[in-house]
Short mmCIF file of N, CA and C in Angstrom, two decimals:
data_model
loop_
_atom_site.label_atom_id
_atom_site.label_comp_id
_atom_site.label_asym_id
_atom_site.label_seq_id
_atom_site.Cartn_x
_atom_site.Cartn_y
_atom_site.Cartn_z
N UNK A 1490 139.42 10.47 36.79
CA UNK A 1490 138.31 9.62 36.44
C UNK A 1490 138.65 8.19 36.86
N UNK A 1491 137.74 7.68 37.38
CA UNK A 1491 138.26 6.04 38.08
C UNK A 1491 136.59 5.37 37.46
N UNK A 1492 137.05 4.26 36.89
CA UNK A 1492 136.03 2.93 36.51
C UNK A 1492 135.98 1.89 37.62
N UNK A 1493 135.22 1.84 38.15
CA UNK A 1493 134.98 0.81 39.38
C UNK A 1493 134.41 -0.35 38.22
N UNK A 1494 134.89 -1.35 38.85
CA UNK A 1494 134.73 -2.68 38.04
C UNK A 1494 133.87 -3.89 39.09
N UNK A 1495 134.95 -3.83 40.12
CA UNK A 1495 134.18 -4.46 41.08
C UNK A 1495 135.33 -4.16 42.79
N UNK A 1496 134.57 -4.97 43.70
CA UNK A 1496 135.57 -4.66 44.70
C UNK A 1496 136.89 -4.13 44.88
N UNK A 1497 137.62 -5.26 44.05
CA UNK A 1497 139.20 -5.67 43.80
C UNK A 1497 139.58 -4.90 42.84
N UNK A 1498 138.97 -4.61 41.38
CA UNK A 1498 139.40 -3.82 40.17
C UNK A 1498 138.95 -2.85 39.99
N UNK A 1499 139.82 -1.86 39.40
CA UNK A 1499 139.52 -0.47 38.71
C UNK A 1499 140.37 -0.24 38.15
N UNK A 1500 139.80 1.09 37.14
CA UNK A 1500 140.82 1.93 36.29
C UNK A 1500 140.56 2.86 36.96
N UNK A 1501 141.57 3.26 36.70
CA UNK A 1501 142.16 4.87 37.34
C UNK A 1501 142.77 5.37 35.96
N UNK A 1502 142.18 6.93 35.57
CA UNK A 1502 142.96 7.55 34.50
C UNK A 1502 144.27 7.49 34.73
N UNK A 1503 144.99 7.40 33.66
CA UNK A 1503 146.42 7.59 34.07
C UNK A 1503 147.12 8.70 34.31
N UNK A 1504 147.73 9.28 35.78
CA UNK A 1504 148.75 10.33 35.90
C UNK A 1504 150.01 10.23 36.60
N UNK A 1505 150.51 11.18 36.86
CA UNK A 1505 151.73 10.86 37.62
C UNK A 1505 151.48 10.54 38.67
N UNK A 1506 151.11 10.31 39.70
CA UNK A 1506 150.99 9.12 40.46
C UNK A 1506 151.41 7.69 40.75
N UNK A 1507 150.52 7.44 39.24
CA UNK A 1507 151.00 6.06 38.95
C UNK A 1507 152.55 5.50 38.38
N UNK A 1508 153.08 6.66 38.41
CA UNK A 1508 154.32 6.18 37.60
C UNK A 1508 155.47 5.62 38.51
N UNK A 1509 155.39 5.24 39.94
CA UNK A 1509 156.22 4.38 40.84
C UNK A 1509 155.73 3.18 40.61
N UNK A 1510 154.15 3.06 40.22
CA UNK A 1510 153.53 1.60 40.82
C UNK A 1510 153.43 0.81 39.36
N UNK A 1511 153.60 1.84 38.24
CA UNK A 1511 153.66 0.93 36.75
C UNK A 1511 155.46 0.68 36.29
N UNK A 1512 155.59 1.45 37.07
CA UNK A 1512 157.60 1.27 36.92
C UNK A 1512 157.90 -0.20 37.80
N UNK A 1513 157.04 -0.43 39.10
CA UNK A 1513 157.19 -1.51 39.48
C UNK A 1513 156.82 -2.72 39.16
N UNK A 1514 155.54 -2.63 37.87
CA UNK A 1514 154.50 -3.43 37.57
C UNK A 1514 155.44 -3.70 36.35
N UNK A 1515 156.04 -2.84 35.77
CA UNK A 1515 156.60 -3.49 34.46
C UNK A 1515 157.99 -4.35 34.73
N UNK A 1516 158.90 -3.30 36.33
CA UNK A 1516 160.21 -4.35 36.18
C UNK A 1516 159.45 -5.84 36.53
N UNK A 1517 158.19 -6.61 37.35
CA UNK A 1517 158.16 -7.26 37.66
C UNK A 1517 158.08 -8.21 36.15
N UNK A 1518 157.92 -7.92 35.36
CA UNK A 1518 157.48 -8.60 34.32
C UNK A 1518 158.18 -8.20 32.66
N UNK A 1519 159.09 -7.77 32.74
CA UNK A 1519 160.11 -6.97 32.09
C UNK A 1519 160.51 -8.05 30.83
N UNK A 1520 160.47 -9.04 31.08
CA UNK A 1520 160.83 -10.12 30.32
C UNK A 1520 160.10 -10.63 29.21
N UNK A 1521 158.44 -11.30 29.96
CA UNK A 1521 157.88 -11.31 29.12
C UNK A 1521 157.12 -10.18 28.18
N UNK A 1522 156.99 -9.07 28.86
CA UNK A 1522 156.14 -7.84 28.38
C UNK A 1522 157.34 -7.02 26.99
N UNK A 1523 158.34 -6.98 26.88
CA UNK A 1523 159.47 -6.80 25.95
C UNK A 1523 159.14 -7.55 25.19
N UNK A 1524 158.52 -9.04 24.86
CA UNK A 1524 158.68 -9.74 23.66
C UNK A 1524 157.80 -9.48 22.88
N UNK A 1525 157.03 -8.58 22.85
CA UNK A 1525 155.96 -7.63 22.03
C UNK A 1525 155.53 -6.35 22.57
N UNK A 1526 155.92 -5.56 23.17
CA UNK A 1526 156.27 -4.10 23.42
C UNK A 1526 156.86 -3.80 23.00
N UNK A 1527 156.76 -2.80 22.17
CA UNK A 1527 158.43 -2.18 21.33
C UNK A 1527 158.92 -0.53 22.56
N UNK A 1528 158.33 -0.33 23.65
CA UNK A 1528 158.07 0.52 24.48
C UNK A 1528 159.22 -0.37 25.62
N UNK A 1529 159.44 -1.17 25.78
CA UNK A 1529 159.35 -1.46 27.14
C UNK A 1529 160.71 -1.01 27.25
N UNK A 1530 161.72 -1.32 26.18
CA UNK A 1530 162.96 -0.68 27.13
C UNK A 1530 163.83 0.50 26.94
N UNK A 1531 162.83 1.24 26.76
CA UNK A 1531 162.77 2.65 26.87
C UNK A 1531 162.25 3.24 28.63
N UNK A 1532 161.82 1.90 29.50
CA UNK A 1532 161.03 2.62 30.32
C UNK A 1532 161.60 1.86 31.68
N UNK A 1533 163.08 2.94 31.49
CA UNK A 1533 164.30 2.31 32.64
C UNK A 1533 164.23 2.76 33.92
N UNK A 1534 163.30 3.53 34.45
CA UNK A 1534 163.41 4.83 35.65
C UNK A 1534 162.17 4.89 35.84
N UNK A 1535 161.43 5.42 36.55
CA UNK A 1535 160.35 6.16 37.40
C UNK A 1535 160.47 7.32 36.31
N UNK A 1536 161.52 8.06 36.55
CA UNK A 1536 161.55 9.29 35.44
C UNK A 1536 160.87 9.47 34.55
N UNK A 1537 161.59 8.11 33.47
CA UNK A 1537 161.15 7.78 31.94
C UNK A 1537 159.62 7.35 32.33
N UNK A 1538 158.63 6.82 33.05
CA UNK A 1538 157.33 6.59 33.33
C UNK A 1538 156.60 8.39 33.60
N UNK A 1539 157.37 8.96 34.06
CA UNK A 1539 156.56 10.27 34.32
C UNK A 1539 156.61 10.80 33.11
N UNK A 1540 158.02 10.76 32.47
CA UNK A 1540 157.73 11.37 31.10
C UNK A 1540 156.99 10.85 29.68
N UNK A 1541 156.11 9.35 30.52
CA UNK A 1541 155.60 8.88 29.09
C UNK A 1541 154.15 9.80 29.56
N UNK A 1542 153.73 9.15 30.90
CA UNK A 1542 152.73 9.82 31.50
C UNK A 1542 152.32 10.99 31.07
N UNK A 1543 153.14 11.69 31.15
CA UNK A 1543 152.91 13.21 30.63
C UNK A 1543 152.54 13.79 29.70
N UNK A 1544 153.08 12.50 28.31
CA UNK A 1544 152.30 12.45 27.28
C UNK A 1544 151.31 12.12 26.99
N UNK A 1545 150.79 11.15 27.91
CA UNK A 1545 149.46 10.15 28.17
C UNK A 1545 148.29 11.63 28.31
N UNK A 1546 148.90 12.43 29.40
CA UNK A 1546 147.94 13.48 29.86
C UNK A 1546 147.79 14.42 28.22
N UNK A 1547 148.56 14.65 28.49
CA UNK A 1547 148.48 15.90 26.90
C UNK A 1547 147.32 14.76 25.90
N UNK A 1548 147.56 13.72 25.52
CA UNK A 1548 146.95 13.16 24.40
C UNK A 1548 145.57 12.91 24.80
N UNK A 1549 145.31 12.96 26.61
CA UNK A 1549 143.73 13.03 26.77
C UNK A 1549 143.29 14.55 26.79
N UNK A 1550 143.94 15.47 26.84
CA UNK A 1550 143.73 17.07 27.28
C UNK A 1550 143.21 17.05 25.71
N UNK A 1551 144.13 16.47 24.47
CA UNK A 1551 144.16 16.77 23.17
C UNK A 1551 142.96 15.47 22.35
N UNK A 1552 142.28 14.85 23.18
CA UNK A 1552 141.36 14.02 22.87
C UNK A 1552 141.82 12.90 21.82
N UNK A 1553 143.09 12.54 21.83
CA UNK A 1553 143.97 12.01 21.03
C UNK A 1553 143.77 10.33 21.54
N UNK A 1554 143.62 10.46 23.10
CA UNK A 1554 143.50 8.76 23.55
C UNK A 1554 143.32 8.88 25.13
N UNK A 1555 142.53 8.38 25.55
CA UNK A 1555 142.55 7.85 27.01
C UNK A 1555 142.75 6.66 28.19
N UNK A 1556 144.21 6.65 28.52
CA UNK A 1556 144.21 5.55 28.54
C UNK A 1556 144.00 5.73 30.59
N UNK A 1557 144.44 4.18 30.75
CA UNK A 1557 144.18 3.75 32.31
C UNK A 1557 144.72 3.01 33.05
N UNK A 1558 144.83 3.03 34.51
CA UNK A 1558 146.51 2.11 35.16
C UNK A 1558 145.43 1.17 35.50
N UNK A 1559 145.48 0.01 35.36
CA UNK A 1559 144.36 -1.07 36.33
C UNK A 1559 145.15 -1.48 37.17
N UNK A 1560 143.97 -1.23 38.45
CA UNK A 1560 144.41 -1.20 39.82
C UNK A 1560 143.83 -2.49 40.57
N UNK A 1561 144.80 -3.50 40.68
CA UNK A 1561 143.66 -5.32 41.46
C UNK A 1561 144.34 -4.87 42.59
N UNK A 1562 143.56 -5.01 43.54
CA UNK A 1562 143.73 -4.98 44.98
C UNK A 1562 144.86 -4.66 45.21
N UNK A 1563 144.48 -3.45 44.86
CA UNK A 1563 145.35 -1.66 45.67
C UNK A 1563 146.57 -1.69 44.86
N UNK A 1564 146.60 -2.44 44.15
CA UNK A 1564 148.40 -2.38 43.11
C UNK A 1564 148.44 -2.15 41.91
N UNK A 1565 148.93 -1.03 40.79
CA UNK A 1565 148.95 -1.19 39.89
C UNK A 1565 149.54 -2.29 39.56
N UNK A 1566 148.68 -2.91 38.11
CA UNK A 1566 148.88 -4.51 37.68
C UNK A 1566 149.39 -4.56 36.05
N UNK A 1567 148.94 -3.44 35.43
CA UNK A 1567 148.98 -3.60 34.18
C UNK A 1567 148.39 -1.13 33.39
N UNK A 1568 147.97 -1.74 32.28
CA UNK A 1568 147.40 -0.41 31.76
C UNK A 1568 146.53 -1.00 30.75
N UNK A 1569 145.58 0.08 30.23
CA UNK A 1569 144.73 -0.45 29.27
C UNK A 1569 144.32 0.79 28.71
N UNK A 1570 144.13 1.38 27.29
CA UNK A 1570 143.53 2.64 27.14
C UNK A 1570 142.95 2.53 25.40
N UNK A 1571 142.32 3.36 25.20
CA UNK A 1571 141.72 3.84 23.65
C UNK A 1571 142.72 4.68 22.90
N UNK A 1572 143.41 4.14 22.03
CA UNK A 1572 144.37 5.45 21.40
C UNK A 1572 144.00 5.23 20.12
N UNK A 1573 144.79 5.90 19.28
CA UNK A 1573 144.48 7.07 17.62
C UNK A 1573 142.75 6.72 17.78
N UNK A 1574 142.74 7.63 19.02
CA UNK A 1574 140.95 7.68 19.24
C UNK A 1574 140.93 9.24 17.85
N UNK A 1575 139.74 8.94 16.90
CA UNK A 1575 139.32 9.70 15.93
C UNK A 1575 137.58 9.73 16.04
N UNK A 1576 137.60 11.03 16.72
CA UNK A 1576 135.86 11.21 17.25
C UNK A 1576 135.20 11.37 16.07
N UNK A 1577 136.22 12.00 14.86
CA UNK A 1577 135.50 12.31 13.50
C UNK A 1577 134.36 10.88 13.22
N UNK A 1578 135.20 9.98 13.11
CA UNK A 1578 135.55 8.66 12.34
C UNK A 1578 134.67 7.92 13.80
N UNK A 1579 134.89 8.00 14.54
CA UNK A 1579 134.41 7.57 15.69
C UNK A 1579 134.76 6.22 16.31
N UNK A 1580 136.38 6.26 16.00
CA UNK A 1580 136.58 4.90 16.29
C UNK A 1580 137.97 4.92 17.11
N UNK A 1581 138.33 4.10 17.57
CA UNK A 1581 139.62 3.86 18.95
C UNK A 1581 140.27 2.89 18.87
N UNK A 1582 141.40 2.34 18.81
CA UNK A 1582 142.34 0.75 18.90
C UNK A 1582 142.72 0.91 20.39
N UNK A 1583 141.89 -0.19 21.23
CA UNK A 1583 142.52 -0.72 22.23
C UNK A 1583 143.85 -1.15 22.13
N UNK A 1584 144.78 -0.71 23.54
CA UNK A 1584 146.02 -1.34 23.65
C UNK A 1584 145.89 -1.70 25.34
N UNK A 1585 146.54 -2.68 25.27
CA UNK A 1585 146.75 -3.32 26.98
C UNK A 1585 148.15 -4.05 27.17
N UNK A 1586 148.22 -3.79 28.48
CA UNK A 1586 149.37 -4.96 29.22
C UNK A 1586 149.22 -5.26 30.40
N UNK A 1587 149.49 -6.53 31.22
CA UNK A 1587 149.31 -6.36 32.17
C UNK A 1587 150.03 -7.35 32.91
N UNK A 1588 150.63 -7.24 33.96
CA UNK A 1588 151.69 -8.16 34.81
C UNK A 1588 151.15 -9.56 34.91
N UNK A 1589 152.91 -10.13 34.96
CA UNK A 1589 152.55 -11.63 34.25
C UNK A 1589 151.88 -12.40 35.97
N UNK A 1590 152.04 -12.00 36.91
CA UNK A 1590 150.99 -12.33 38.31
C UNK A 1590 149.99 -12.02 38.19
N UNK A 1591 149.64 -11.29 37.38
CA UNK A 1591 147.73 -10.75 37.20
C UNK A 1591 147.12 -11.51 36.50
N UNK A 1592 147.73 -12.24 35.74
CA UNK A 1592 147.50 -12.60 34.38
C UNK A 1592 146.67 -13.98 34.82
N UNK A 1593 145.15 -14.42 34.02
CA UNK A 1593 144.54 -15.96 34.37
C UNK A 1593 143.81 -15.86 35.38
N UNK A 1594 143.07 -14.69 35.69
CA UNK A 1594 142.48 -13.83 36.79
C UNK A 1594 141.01 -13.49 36.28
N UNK A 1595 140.96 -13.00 35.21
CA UNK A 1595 139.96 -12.52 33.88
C UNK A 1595 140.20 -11.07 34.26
N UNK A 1596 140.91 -10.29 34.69
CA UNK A 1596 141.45 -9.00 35.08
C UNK A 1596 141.35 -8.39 33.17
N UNK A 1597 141.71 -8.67 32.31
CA UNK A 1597 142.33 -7.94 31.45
C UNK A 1597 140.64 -8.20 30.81
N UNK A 1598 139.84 -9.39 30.92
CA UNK A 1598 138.54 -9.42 29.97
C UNK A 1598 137.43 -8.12 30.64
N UNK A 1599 137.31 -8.57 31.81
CA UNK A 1599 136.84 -7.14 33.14
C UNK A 1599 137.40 -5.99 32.48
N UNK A 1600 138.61 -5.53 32.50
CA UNK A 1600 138.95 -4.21 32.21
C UNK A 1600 138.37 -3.67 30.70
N UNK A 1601 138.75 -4.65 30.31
CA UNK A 1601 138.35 -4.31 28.56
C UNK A 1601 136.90 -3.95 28.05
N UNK A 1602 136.21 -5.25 29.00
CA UNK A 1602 134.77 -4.81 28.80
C UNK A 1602 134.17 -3.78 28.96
N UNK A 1603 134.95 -2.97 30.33
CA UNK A 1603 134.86 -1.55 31.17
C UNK A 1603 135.08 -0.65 30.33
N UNK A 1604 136.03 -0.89 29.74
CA UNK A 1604 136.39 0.16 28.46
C UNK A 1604 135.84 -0.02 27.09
N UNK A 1605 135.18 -0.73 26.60
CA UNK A 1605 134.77 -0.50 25.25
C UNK A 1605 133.35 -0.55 25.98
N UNK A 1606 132.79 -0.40 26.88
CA UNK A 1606 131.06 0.09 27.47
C UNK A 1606 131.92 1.86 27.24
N UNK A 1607 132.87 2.08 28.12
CA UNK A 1607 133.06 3.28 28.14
C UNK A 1607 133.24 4.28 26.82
N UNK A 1608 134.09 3.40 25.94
CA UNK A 1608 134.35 3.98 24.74
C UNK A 1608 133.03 4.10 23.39
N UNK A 1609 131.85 3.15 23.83
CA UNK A 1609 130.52 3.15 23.02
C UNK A 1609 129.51 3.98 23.77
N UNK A 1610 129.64 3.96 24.76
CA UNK A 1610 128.66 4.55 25.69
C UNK A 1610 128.79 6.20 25.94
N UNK A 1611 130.01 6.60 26.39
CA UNK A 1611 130.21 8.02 26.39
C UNK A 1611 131.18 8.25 25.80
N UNK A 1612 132.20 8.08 24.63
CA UNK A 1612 132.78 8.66 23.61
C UNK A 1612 131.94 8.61 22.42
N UNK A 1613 130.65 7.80 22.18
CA UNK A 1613 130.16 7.67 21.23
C UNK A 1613 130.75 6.61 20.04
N UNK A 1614 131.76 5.98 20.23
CA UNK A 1614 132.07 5.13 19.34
C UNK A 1614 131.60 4.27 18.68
N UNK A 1615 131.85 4.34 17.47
CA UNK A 1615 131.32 3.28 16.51
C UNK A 1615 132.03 2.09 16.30
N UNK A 1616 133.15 2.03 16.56
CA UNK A 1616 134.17 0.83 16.15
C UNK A 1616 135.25 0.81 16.67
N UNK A 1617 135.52 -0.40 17.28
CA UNK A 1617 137.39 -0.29 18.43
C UNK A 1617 137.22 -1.65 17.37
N UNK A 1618 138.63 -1.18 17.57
CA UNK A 1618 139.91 -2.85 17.16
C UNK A 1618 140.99 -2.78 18.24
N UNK A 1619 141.56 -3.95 17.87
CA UNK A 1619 142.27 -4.74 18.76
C UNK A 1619 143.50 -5.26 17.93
N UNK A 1620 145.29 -5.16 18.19
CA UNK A 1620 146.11 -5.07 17.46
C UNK A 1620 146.48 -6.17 17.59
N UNK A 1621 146.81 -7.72 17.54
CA UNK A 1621 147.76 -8.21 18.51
C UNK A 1621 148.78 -8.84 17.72
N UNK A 1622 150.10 -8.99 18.17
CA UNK A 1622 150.94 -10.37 17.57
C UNK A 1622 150.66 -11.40 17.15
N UNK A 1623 150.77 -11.85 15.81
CA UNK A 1623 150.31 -13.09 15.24
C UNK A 1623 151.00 -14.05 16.13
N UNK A 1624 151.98 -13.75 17.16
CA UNK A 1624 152.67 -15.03 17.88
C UNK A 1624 152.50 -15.05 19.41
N UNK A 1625 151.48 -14.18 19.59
CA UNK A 1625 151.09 -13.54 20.65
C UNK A 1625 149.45 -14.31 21.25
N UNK A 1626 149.49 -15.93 21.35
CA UNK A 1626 148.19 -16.22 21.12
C UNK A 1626 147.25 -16.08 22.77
N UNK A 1627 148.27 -15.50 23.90
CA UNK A 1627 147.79 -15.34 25.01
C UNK A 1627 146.38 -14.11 25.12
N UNK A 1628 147.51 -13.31 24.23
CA UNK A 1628 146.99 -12.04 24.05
C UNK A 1628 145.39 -12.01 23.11
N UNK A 1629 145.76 -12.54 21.74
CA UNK A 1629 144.80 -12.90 21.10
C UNK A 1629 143.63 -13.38 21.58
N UNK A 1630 143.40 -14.13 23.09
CA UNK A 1630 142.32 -15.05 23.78
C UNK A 1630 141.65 -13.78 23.90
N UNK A 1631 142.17 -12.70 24.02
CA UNK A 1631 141.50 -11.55 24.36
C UNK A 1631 140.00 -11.23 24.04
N UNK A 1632 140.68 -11.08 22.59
CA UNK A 1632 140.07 -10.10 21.20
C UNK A 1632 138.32 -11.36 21.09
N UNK A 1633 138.99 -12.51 21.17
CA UNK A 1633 138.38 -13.83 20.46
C UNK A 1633 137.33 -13.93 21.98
N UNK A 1634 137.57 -13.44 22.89
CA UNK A 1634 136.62 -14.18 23.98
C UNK A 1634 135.84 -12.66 24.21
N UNK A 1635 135.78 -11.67 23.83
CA UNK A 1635 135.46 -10.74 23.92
C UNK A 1635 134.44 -10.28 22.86
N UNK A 1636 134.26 -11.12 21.50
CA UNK A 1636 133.67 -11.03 20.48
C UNK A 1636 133.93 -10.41 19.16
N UNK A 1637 135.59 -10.05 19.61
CA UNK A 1637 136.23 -9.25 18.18
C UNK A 1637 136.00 -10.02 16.89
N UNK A 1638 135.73 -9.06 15.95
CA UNK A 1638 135.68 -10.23 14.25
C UNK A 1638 137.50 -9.75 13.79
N UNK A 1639 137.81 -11.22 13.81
CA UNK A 1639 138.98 -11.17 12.82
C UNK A 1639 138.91 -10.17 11.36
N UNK A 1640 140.02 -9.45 11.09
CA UNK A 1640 139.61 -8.36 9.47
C UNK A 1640 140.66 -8.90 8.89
N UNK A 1641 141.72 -9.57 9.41
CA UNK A 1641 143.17 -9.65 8.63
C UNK A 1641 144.34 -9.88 9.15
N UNK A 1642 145.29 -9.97 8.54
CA UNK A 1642 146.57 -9.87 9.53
C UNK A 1642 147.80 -8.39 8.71
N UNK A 1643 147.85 -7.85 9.46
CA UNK A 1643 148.69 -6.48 8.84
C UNK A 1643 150.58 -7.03 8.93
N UNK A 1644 151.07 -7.23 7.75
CA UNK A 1644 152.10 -7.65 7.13
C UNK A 1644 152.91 -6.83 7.76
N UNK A 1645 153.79 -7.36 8.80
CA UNK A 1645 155.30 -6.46 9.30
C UNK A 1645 155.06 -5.18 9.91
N UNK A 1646 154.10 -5.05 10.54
CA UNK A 1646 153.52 -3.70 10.85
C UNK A 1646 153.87 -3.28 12.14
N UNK A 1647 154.40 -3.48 12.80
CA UNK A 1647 155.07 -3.22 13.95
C UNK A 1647 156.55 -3.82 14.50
N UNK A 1648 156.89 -3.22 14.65
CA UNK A 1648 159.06 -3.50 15.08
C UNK A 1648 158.97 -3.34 16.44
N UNK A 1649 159.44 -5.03 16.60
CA UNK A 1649 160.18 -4.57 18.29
C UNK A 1649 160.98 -5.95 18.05
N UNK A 1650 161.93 -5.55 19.15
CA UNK A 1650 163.20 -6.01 19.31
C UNK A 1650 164.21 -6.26 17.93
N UNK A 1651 163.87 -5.09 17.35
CA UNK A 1651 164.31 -5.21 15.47
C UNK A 1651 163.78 -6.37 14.76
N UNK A 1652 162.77 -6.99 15.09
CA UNK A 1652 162.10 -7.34 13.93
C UNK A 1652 160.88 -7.39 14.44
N UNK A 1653 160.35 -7.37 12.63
CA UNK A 1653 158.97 -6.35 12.16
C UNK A 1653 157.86 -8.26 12.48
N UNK A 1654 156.90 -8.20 13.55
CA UNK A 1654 156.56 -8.53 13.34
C UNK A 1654 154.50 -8.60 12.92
N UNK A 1655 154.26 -9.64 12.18
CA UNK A 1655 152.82 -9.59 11.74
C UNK A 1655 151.68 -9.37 12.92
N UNK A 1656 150.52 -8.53 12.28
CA UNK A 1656 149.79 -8.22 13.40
C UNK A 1656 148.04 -8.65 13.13
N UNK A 1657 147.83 -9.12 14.02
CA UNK A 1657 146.12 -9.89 13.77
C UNK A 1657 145.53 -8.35 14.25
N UNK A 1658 144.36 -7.93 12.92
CA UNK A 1658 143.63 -6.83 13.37
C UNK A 1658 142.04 -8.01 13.32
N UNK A 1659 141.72 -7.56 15.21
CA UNK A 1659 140.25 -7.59 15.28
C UNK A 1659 139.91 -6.50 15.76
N UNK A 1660 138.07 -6.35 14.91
CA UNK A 1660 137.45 -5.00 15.34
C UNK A 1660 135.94 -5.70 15.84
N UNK A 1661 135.14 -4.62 16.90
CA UNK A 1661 134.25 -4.79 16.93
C UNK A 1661 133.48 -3.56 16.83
N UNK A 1662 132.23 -3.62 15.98
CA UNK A 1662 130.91 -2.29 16.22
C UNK A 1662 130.28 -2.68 17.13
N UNK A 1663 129.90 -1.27 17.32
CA UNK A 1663 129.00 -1.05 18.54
C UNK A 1663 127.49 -1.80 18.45
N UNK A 1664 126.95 -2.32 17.90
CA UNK A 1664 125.65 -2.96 17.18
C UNK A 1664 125.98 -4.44 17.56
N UNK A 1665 127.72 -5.01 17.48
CA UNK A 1665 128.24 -5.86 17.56
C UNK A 1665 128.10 -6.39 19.08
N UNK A 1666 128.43 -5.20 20.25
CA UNK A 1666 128.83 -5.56 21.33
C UNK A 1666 127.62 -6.21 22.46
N UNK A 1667 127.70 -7.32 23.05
CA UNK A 1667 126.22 -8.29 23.52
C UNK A 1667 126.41 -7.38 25.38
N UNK A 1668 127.46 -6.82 25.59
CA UNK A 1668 127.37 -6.31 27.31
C UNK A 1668 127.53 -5.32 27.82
N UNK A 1669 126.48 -4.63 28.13
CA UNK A 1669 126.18 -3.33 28.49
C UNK A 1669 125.94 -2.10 27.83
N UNK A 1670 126.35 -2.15 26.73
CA UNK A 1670 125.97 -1.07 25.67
C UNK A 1670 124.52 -0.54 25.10
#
């Protein structure tokens, strides 16, 4: 499945394929993407990318999450996907990353938009949120320029680099969203 965005951007579902060009996308940026990834250095090899991949596939086979490699002019740049997607409940938490050269582009607002049209439009969703680092305010421009409502901040809720840090939950409904839905 591929999301055409525009000329230059797309998602591409994620498979093995991609796992040379996100192994290259992450050493390029290894530094900053570790200071709130609790994933990243676990993901030392091409190998270790096929074997996250692989899980990526099973959890869309198992309707668990769908995520996507975003592709800017012909290079994987980053990923972006819907996970603890619950069709019951009808709702999905966006997660993203994306290389610190991509980055100041509007690449990650484009992709996102692509995906929560996708995730209201044909998963049927009622409600995505958005996780981010309370110290993470790059990231945060995200949620905030996109129309997320702030709900809270979740106390120590995620560990990386051994310490637990605080996490800003924004969500938006589908009733909420002003583009394309």
């Amino acid at each position: 499945m591929v999301i055409t965005i525009d000329q230059n951007l797309r998602l591409e579902l994620t498979a093995e394929k991609h796992a040379e060009g996100l192994f290259q996308a992450l050493n390029s940026s290894r530094q900053q993407l570790s200071e709130f990834l609790p994933w990243v250095p676990n993901m030392q090899s091409v190998d270790d990318f096929i074997a996250y991949i692989k899980n990526c596939e099973l959890f869309y086979q198992q309707r668990m999450e769908v995520s996507f490699v975003i592709i800017f002019n012909e290079q994987a740049v980053g990923r972006i996907g819907l996970h603890y997607l619950n069709l019951l409940n009808e709702n999905a938490a966006i997660g993203y990353w994306l290389t610190e050269s991509a980055q100041g582009k509007g690449i990650m607002i484009r992709s996102c938009k692509a995906l929560i049209n996708y995730g209201f439009k044909k998963l049927g969703l009622h409600r995505i949120e958005i996780k981010v680092a309370i110290s993470n305010l790059k990231s945060q421009a995200i949620p905030k320029k996109l129309g997320f409502q702030v709900e809270g901040v979740l106390r120590q809720a995620e560990k990386v680099n051994g310490e637990f840090l605080d996490l800003v939950l924004y969500s938006m409904i589908k009733e909420e969203c002003e583009y394309g839905v």
